[in-house]
């Protein structure tokens, strides 16, 4: 009796917020289709194993453009096109980092130059290492102590946050600013401790930026255990570092984002679902962001396969150049503004292909509350968190125009172990977790399309 009464009350509550038993049934149909017949996992295998990492401006990225175009056609898109984007071209080239200890021997350290960093032009640059563990220590460090030295920012990724993206945000300022901070005090190059939640020796790359009118010196990252070992050595002796790198910016080139859609039956107002097609030049770009690309294509395929008559146009956008410029997102937003094309909602998956736990909602309170009122529908699928307020990086231009934006929130505990590293490979992605992310995005888009 209690079970029957509870079910009745649940259905009554759902109906009160514009939900119905039919919505629950449709959620189930979406889940069954994706989990049993979903193409996303095999698509991800193709993308990562046949093409691999896809740095903007590389031949591999251009191959992924053709791949995505065909996959959208295969999924049943009514229309597929390429959107022109001018992207920055950064190349890594050969690189090495060595340290010399008090016994005079040189030791090679695993490292990665940070994305968009300038290199040494293939020449050796060396100097004594000076370590700081926080911005406060940096601020107190006299410029004369840094001049002609190597500045090592040894700030650890905080293990205190349950939501690891908060730990990442906390540490990210060291990656983005280390080079310019070092240059301002006369240093030769910067070393940072990788933005990693893992205790291993895997270096993480990622974008950095130069301040205007500040010398462009190199910046590199080392893994957590190497950082700990270097700190221990510095407590007892003078350490010299030697960097040789060939990375640098190589101008710009014309490239493309890839877009496909199924036309709305009632009107052509747009609902966007997307991810970014590019990746860094290490690993295979599986979680970041091959997962988001195949999940978005899976949403379109599922709508077509189930014969869902979408009221509004559902558009998949495979954004170019998120990692080191966000030029695809900027160009898409610019085009929307210029054409005055009406957009109702946009969601991005760019936090890994792990099991979905929620959807962050970056919009006005009325729409937030409406989506939050649907939470009972998502709970059986393990999706419960609708409290966060942010959206995908590629969607910021849309959000700035007042368009409601969102981001899929997968379980984050393992993401920053492999983020921007050689470890981000297809083998690290679980089929069911990946497809459940597509389920969640298809479900929220179904509700938006039905209700807005």
Coordinates of C-alpha atoms in Angstrom, one line a residue:
X1 CA 0.0 0.0 0.0
X2 CA 2.8 2.4 0.9
X3 CA 4.6 1.7 -2.4
X4 CA 1.4 2.4 -4.4
X5 CA 0.7 5.6 -2.4
X6 CA 4.3 6.7 -2.9
X7 CA 4.1 6.1 -6.7
X8 CA 0.8 8.1 -6.9
X9 CA 2.3 11.0 -5.0
X10 CA 5.4 11.0 -7.2
X11 CA 3.3 11.1 -10.3
X12 CA 1.1 13.8 -8.9
X13 CA 4.2 15.9 -8.1
X14 CA 5.6 15.3 -11.6
X15 CA 2.4 16.4 -13.1
X16 CA 2.3 19.5 -11.0
X17 CA 5.6 20.6 -12.5
X18 CA 4.7 19.9 -16.1
X19 CA 6.0 16.3 -16.0
X20 CA 4.0 13.2 -16.7
X21 CA 4.2 9.4 -16.8
X22 CA 4.8 9.7 -20.5
X23 CA 8.0 11.6 -19.8
X24 CA 9.2 8.8 -17.6
X25 CA 8.4 6.3 -20.3
X26 CA 10.2 8.4 -22.9
X27 CA 13.2 8.6 -20.6
X28 CA 13.2 4.9 -20.4
X29 CA 13.0 4.5 -24.2
X30 CA 16.0 6.9 -24.6
X31 CA 18.0 4.9 -22.1
X32 CA 17.2 1.5 -23.6
X33 CA 18.1 2.7 -27.1
X34 CA 21.4 4.2 -26.1
X35 CA 22.6 1.5 -23.8
X36 CA 21.6 -1.3 -26.1
X37 CA 22.2 0.1 -29.5
X38 CA 24.4 3.2 -28.9
X39 CA 27.2 3.8 -31.4
X40 CA 29.2 6.2 -29.2
X41 CA 31.7 3.8 -27.8
X42 CA 32.6 2.4 -31.2
X43 CA 32.7 5.9 -32.6
X44 CA 35.2 6.9 -29.8
X45 CA 37.3 3.9 -30.6
X46 CA 37.5 5.0 -34.3
X47 CA 38.3 8.6 -33.4
X48 CA 41.0 7.8 -30.9
X49 CA 42.6 4.8 -32.5
X50 CA 42.3 5.8 -36.2
X51 CA 43.0 9.5 -35.8
X52 CA 44.4 9.9 -32.3
X53 CA 45.2 13.2 -30.6
X54 CA 43.9 16.2 -32.6
X55 CA 45.8 19.4 -31.8
X56 CA 44.3 22.5 -33.6
X57 CA 46.1 23.1 -36.8
X58 CA 47.4 19.6 -37.2
X59 CA 46.7 17.1 -40.0
X60 CA 45.0 14.9 -37.4
X61 CA 42.6 17.6 -36.6
X62 CA 41.7 18.0 -40.2
X63 CA 41.1 14.3 -40.5
X64 CA 38.7 14.5 -37.5
X65 CA 36.7 17.2 -39.2
X66 CA 36.0 14.8 -42.1
X67 CA 35.3 12.0 -39.6
X68 CA 32.8 14.1 -37.7
X69 CA 31.1 15.3 -40.8
X70 CA 30.5 11.7 -41.9
X71 CA 29.4 10.5 -38.5
X72 CA 26.7 13.2 -38.3
X73 CA 25.4 12.1 -41.7
X74 CA 25.4 8.5 -40.5
X75 CA 23.5 9.5 -37.4
X76 CA 20.7 10.9 -39.5
X77 CA 21.3 14.7 -39.5
X78 CA 19.0 16.5 -42.0
X79 CA 21.8 19.0 -42.6
X80 CA 25.6 19.0 -42.0
X81 CA 28.0 21.8 -42.7
X82 CA 31.4 23.1 -41.8
X83 CA 31.8 26.5 -40.1
X84 CA 35.0 28.3 -41.0
X85 CA 37.2 29.3 -38.1
X86 CA 40.6 31.0 -38.0
X87 CA 42.6 29.1 -35.4
X88 CA 46.1 29.6 -33.8
X89 CA 48.7 27.0 -34.7
X90 CA 51.0 25.9 -31.9
X91 CA 53.6 23.1 -32.4
X92 CA 55.5 21.3 -29.7
X93 CA 58.6 19.8 -31.4
X94 CA 61.4 18.1 -29.5
X95 CA 61.9 19.1 -25.9
X96 CA 63.9 18.1 -22.8
X97 CA 64.5 19.2 -19.3
X98 CA 67.5 18.2 -17.2
X99 CA 68.7 19.0 -13.7
X100 CA 72.2 19.0 -12.3
X101 CA 72.8 18.0 -8.7
X102 CA 75.7 18.8 -6.4
X103 CA 77.6 15.7 -7.7
X104 CA 77.7 17.3 -11.1
X105 CA 75.6 14.7 -13.0
X106 CA 72.7 15.6 -15.2
X107 CA 69.3 13.9 -14.8
X108 CA 66.5 13.9 -17.3
X109 CA 63.1 14.8 -16.0
X110 CA 59.7 13.9 -17.6
X111 CA 58.1 17.1 -18.7
X112 CA 55.7 18.8 -21.1
X113 CA 55.9 22.3 -22.4
X114 CA 52.7 24.2 -21.6
X115 CA 50.4 24.9 -24.6
X116 CA 51.0 28.2 -26.4
X117 CA 54.4 28.5 -24.7
X118 CA 57.4 29.7 -26.7
X119 CA 60.4 27.5 -26.6
X120 CA 64.2 28.0 -26.5
X121 CA 64.6 27.9 -30.2
X122 CA 66.4 24.5 -29.9
X123 CA 69.1 26.0 -27.7
X124 CA 70.0 25.1 -24.1
X125 CA 68.9 27.6 -21.5
X126 CA 70.0 26.9 -17.9
X127 CA 70.0 28.5 -14.5
X128 CA 69.6 27.9 -10.8
X129 CA 66.1 26.8 -9.6
X130 CA 64.3 29.0 -7.1
X131 CA 61.1 27.4 -5.7
X132 CA 57.9 29.1 -4.4
X133 CA 54.9 27.2 -3.2
X134 CA 52.2 29.9 -3.4
X135 CA 51.5 33.3 -4.9
X136 CA 52.1 34.8 -1.5
X137 CA 55.7 33.4 -1.6
X138 CA 56.1 34.7 -5.1
X139 CA 55.0 38.2 -4.2
X140 CA 57.5 38.3 -1.3
X141 CA 60.4 37.1 -3.5
X142 CA 62.7 40.0 -4.5
X143 CA 63.3 40.4 -8.3
X144 CA 67.1 40.3 -7.8
X145 CA 66.8 36.8 -6.4
X146 CA 64.9 35.6 -9.5
X147 CA 67.0 37.4 -12.2
X148 CA 68.6 34.9 -14.5
X149 CA 67.2 32.0 -12.5
X150 CA 64.5 29.4 -13.1
X151 CA 61.3 29.8 -11.1
X152 CA 59.6 26.6 -9.9
X153 CA 56.0 27.0 -8.9
X154 CA 55.3 24.0 -6.7
X155 CA 51.7 24.5 -5.8
X156 CA 49.9 21.2 -5.2
X157 CA 46.5 20.3 -6.5
X158 CA 44.2 20.5 -3.4
X159 CA 42.9 17.1 -2.3
X160 CA 40.4 18.9 0.0
X161 CA 37.6 19.5 -2.5
X162 CA 35.1 16.7 -3.2
X163 CA 34.3 18.4 -6.5
X164 CA 37.7 18.1 -8.2
X165 CA 37.0 20.9 -10.7
X166 CA 37.3 23.2 -7.7
X167 CA 40.8 21.9 -7.0
X168 CA 41.6 22.4 -10.7
X169 CA 40.3 26.0 -10.7
X170 CA 42.3 26.7 -7.5
X171 CA 45.6 25.6 -9.1
X172 CA 45.0 26.8 -12.7
X173 CA 46.3 30.3 -12.1
X174 CA 49.8 28.9 -11.7
X175 CA 49.7 27.3 -15.2
X176 CA 48.2 30.3 -16.9
X177 CA 50.5 33.0 -15.3
X178 CA 53.8 31.3 -14.4
X179 CA 55.7 32.4 -17.5
X180 CA 54.8 36.0 -17.3
X181 CA 55.3 36.1 -13.5
X182 CA 58.8 34.7 -13.9
X183 CA 59.6 37.1 -16.8
X184 CA 58.5 40.1 -14.7
X185 CA 61.2 39.3 -12.2
X186 CA 63.9 38.5 -14.8
X187 CA 63.7 34.8 -14.7
X188 CA 64.7 32.6 -17.7
X189 CA 61.9 30.1 -17.7
X190 CA 59.2 28.7 -15.5
X191 CA 58.5 25.2 -14.2
X192 CA 55.1 24.3 -12.7
X193 CA 53.8 21.4 -10.7
X194 CA 51.2 19.7 -13.0
X195 CA 47.5 20.3 -12.3
X196 CA 47.0 16.7 -11.3
X197 CA 44.9 15.0 -8.6
X198 CA 47.1 11.9 -9.0
X199 CA 50.3 11.1 -7.1
X200 CA 52.4 9.9 -10.1
X201 CA 55.1 11.1 -12.5
X202 CA 52.9 12.0 -15.4
X203 CA 53.2 15.6 -16.6
X204 CA 50.1 17.5 -17.7
X205 CA 50.1 20.1 -20.4
X206 CA 47.4 22.8 -20.9
X207 CA 47.1 26.3 -22.1
X208 CA 49.0 29.2 -20.7
X209 CA 49.0 32.9 -21.7
X210 CA 51.4 35.8 -21.9
X211 CA 50.7 39.2 -20.5
X212 CA 51.0 42.1 -23.0
X213 CA 54.4 43.8 -22.9
X214 CA 56.0 41.0 -20.9
X215 CA 58.8 38.9 -22.3
X216 CA 57.6 35.6 -23.7
X217 CA 59.7 33.0 -21.9
X218 CA 59.1 29.2 -21.8
X219 CA 57.0 27.4 -19.3
X220 CA 57.0 23.6 -18.7
X221 CA 55.2 21.2 -16.3
X222 CA 56.5 18.2 -14.4
X223 CA 54.6 15.4 -12.6
X224 CA 53.7 15.3 -8.9
X225 CA 56.4 12.9 -7.8
X226 CA 59.1 14.7 -9.7
X227 CA 58.0 17.9 -8.1
X228 CA 58.2 16.3 -4.7
X229 CA 61.7 14.9 -5.4
X230 CA 62.9 18.3 -6.7
X231 CA 61.5 20.1 -3.6
X232 CA 63.4 17.6 -1.4
X233 CA 66.7 18.2 -3.3
X234 CA 66.3 22.0 -3.1
X235 CA 66.2 21.8 0.6
X236 CA 69.7 20.5 0.8
X237 CA 71.6 21.7 -2.3
X238 CA 71.7 24.1 -5.3
X239 CA 70.0 22.7 -8.4
X240 CA 70.6 23.8 -11.9
X241 CA 68.0 23.2 -14.6
X242 CA 68.6 23.1 -18.4
X243 CA 65.7 23.3 -20.9
X244 CA 65.8 22.7 -24.7
X245 CA 62.6 23.1 -26.5
X246 CA 61.3 23.8 -30.0
X247 CA 57.7 24.7 -29.3
X248 CA 56.0 27.9 -30.4
X249 CA 53.2 29.6 -32.2
X250 CA 53.2 29.3 -36.0
X251 CA 50.6 31.9 -37.0
X252 CA 47.0 31.1 -37.9
X253 CA 45.2 28.9 -40.4
X254 CA 41.7 28.4 -41.7
X255 CA 40.0 25.4 -40.1
X256 CA 36.4 24.3 -39.2
X257 CA 33.9 23.4 -36.6
X258 CA 31.5 20.7 -37.7
X259 CA 27.7 21.2 -37.3
X260 CA 24.8 18.9 -37.9
X261 CA 21.1 19.2 -37.1
X262 CA 17.6 17.8 -37.3
X263 CA 15.1 20.5 -38.2
X264 CA 12.4 21.4 -35.8
X265 CA 8.8 20.4 -36.7
X266 CA 7.2 23.4 -35.0
X267 CA 9.8 26.1 -35.5
X268 CA 13.5 26.4 -36.1
X269 CA 14.6 27.8 -32.8
X270 CA 17.8 26.0 -31.9
X271 CA 18.8 23.7 -29.1
X272 CA 22.6 23.1 -29.1
X273 CA 24.4 20.0 -27.8
X274 CA 28.1 19.8 -28.3
X275 CA 31.7 19.1 -27.3
X276 CA 35.1 20.2 -28.7
X277 CA 36.7 18.2 -31.5
X278 CA 40.3 19.2 -30.8
X279 CA 42.6 17.9 -28.1
X280 CA 46.1 18.3 -26.8
X281 CA 48.9 16.6 -28.7
X282 CA 49.5 13.9 -26.0
X283 CA 47.4 10.8 -25.4
X284 CA 44.3 10.3 -27.6
X285 CA 41.9 13.0 -26.4
X286 CA 39.4 10.3 -25.3
X287 CA 37.9 11.9 -22.2
X288 CA 38.9 15.4 -23.3
X289 CA 36.9 15.7 -25.4
X290 CA 36.3 12.7 -27.7
X291 CA 33.7 11.6 -25.2
X292 CA 31.7 14.8 -25.5
X293 CA 31.8 14.6 -29.3
X294 CA 30.4 11.1 -29.6
X295 CA 27.9 11.7 -26.8
X296 CA 26.5 14.7 -28.8
X297 CA 26.3 12.7 -32.0
X298 CA 24.6 9.9 -30.1
X299 CA 21.9 12.4 -29.0
X300 CA 21.0 13.2 -32.6
X301 CA 21.1 9.5 -33.6
X302 CA 18.8 8.6 -30.7
X303 CA 16.2 11.2 -31.6
X304 CA 16.1 10.0 -35.2
X305 CA 16.1 6.3 -34.3
X306 CA 13.2 6.7 -31.8
X307 CA 11.3 8.9 -34.2
X308 CA 11.0 11.7 -31.6
X309 CA 9.2 14.6 -33.4
X310 CA 11.3 17.4 -32.0
X311 CA 9.5 20.8 -31.9
X312 CA 12.7 22.8 -32.3
X313 CA 15.9 22.3 -34.2
X314 CA 18.4 20.1 -32.4
X315 CA 21.9 21.0 -33.4
X316 CA 25.2 19.2 -32.7
X317 CA 28.2 21.4 -32.7
X318 CA 31.7 19.9 -32.8
X319 CA 33.7 23.0 -31.8
X320 CA 37.2 23.7 -33.1
X321 CA 40.1 24.9 -31.0
X322 CA 38.7 24.8 -27.4
X323 CA 42.0 23.9 -25.9
X324 CA 44.3 26.7 -26.9
X325 CA 42.0 29.5 -28.2
X326 CA 38.2 28.8 -28.0
X327 CA 38.0 30.1 -31.5
X328 CA 35.3 27.7 -32.5
X329 CA 33.0 28.8 -29.7
X330 CA 33.8 32.4 -30.3
X331 CA 33.0 32.1 -34.0
X332 CA 29.8 30.2 -33.4
X333 CA 28.6 32.9 -31.0
X334 CA 29.5 35.6 -33.4
X335 CA 27.5 33.9 -36.2
X336 CA 24.5 33.6 -33.9
X337 CA 24.7 37.2 -33.0
X338 CA 25.1 38.4 -36.6
X339 CA 22.2 36.3 -37.9
X340 CA 20.0 36.8 -34.9
X341 CA 19.2 33.1 -34.9
X342 CA 17.0 32.2 -32.0
X343 CA 18.6 29.8 -29.5
X344 CA 16.7 28.3 -26.6
X345 CA 19.3 26.3 -24.8
X346 CA 22.8 24.9 -25.2
X347 CA 24.6 22.1 -23.3
X348 CA 28.2 20.9 -23.6
X349 CA 29.9 17.8 -22.5
X350 CA 33.5 18.6 -21.7
X351 CA 34.2 17.1 -18.3
X352 CA 35.0 13.5 -19.3
X353 CA 33.2 10.4 -20.2
X354 CA 32.6 9.1 -16.7
X355 CA 29.2 8.3 -15.2
X356 CA 26.9 11.4 -15.2
X357 CA 26.0 12.8 -11.8
X358 CA 24.3 16.1 -12.7
X359 CA 23.8 19.1 -15.0
X360 CA 25.2 22.5 -14.2
X361 CA 22.7 25.3 -15.1
X362 CA 24.0 28.7 -16.1
X363 CA 20.8 30.7 -16.6
X364 CA 18.2 32.8 -14.9
X365 CA 16.5 31.5 -11.7
X366 CA 13.1 30.8 -13.4
X367 CA 14.6 28.4 -15.9
X368 CA 16.9 26.9 -13.3
X369 CA 13.9 26.1 -11.1
X370 CA 12.0 24.7 -13.9
X371 CA 14.8 22.3 -14.8
X372 CA 15.4 21.4 -11.2
X373 CA 11.7 20.5 -10.9
X374 CA 12.4 17.7 -13.3
X375 CA 15.0 16.1 -11.1
X376 CA 12.8 13.2 -10.1
X377 CA 12.8 12.0 -13.7
X378 CA 16.6 11.8 -13.7
X379 CA 17.1 10.2 -10.3
X380 CA 16.6 6.6 -11.5
X381 CA 19.6 7.2 -13.8
X382 CA 22.0 8.3 -11.0
X383 CA 21.7 12.0 -12.0
X384 CA 20.9 14.2 -9.0
X385 CA 22.9 17.4 -8.9
X386 CA 21.2 20.4 -10.6
X387 CA 22.6 23.0 -8.1
X388 CA 25.9 24.1 -9.8
X389 CA 25.9 27.3 -11.9
X390 CA 28.4 27.1 -14.8
X391 CA 28.5 26.0 -18.5
X392 CA 30.9 24.7 -21.1
X393 CA 33.8 26.9 -22.2
X394 CA 32.6 26.9 -25.8
X395 CA 29.2 28.1 -24.7
X396 CA 30.4 31.3 -23.0
X397 CA 29.7 33.5 -26.0
X398 CA 26.1 32.2 -26.1
X399 CA 25.7 32.6 -22.4
X400 CA 26.9 36.2 -22.7
X401 CA 24.1 36.8 -25.1
X402 CA 21.6 35.6 -22.5
X403 CA 21.1 32.2 -23.9
X404 CA 20.5 29.5 -21.2
X405 CA 23.6 27.3 -21.1
X406 CA 24.6 24.1 -19.3
X407 CA 27.2 21.5 -18.9
X408 CA 27.0 17.8 -18.2
X409 CA 28.6 16.9 -14.9
X410 CA 30.1 13.4 -14.8
X411 CA 31.8 11.9 -11.7
X412 CA 35.0 13.9 -11.5
X413 CA 37.2 11.9 -9.2
X414 CA 39.4 10.4 -11.8
X415 CA 39.3 13.1 -14.5
X416 CA 42.3 15.1 -13.3
X417 CA 44.4 12.1 -13.0
X418 CA 44.6 11.9 -16.8
X419 CA 43.5 15.4 -18.0
X420 CA 45.9 16.8 -20.7
X421 CA 48.2 13.8 -20.5
X422 CA 49.5 10.8 -22.4
X423 CA 47.1 8.8 -20.2
X424 CA 43.9 10.1 -21.8
X425 CA 43.3 7.1 -24.0
X426 CA 40.4 5.1 -25.2
X427 CA 41.1 2.3 -22.7
X428 CA 40.4 4.7 -19.8
X429 CA 36.7 5.1 -21.0
X430 CA 34.0 2.8 -19.8
X431 CA 31.3 2.0 -22.3
X432 CA 28.3 2.2 -20.0
X433 CA 29.5 5.4 -18.3
X434 CA 30.1 7.1 -21.6
X435 CA 26.7 6.1 -23.0
X436 CA 24.9 7.1 -19.8
X437 CA 26.2 10.6 -20.4
X438 CA 24.6 10.6 -23.8
X439 CA 21.4 9.3 -22.2
X440 CA 21.3 12.3 -19.8
X441 CA 21.9 14.8 -22.5
X442 CA 19.2 13.3 -24.7
X443 CA 16.8 13.3 -21.8
X444 CA 17.4 17.0 -20.9
X445 CA 17.1 18.0 -24.5
X446 CA 13.8 16.1 -24.8
X447 CA 12.4 18.0 -21.8
X448 CA 13.7 21.4 -23.1
X449 CA 12.3 20.7 -26.6
X450 CA 8.9 19.7 -25.1
X451 CA 8.6 22.5 -22.5
X452 CA 10.2 25.6 -24.0

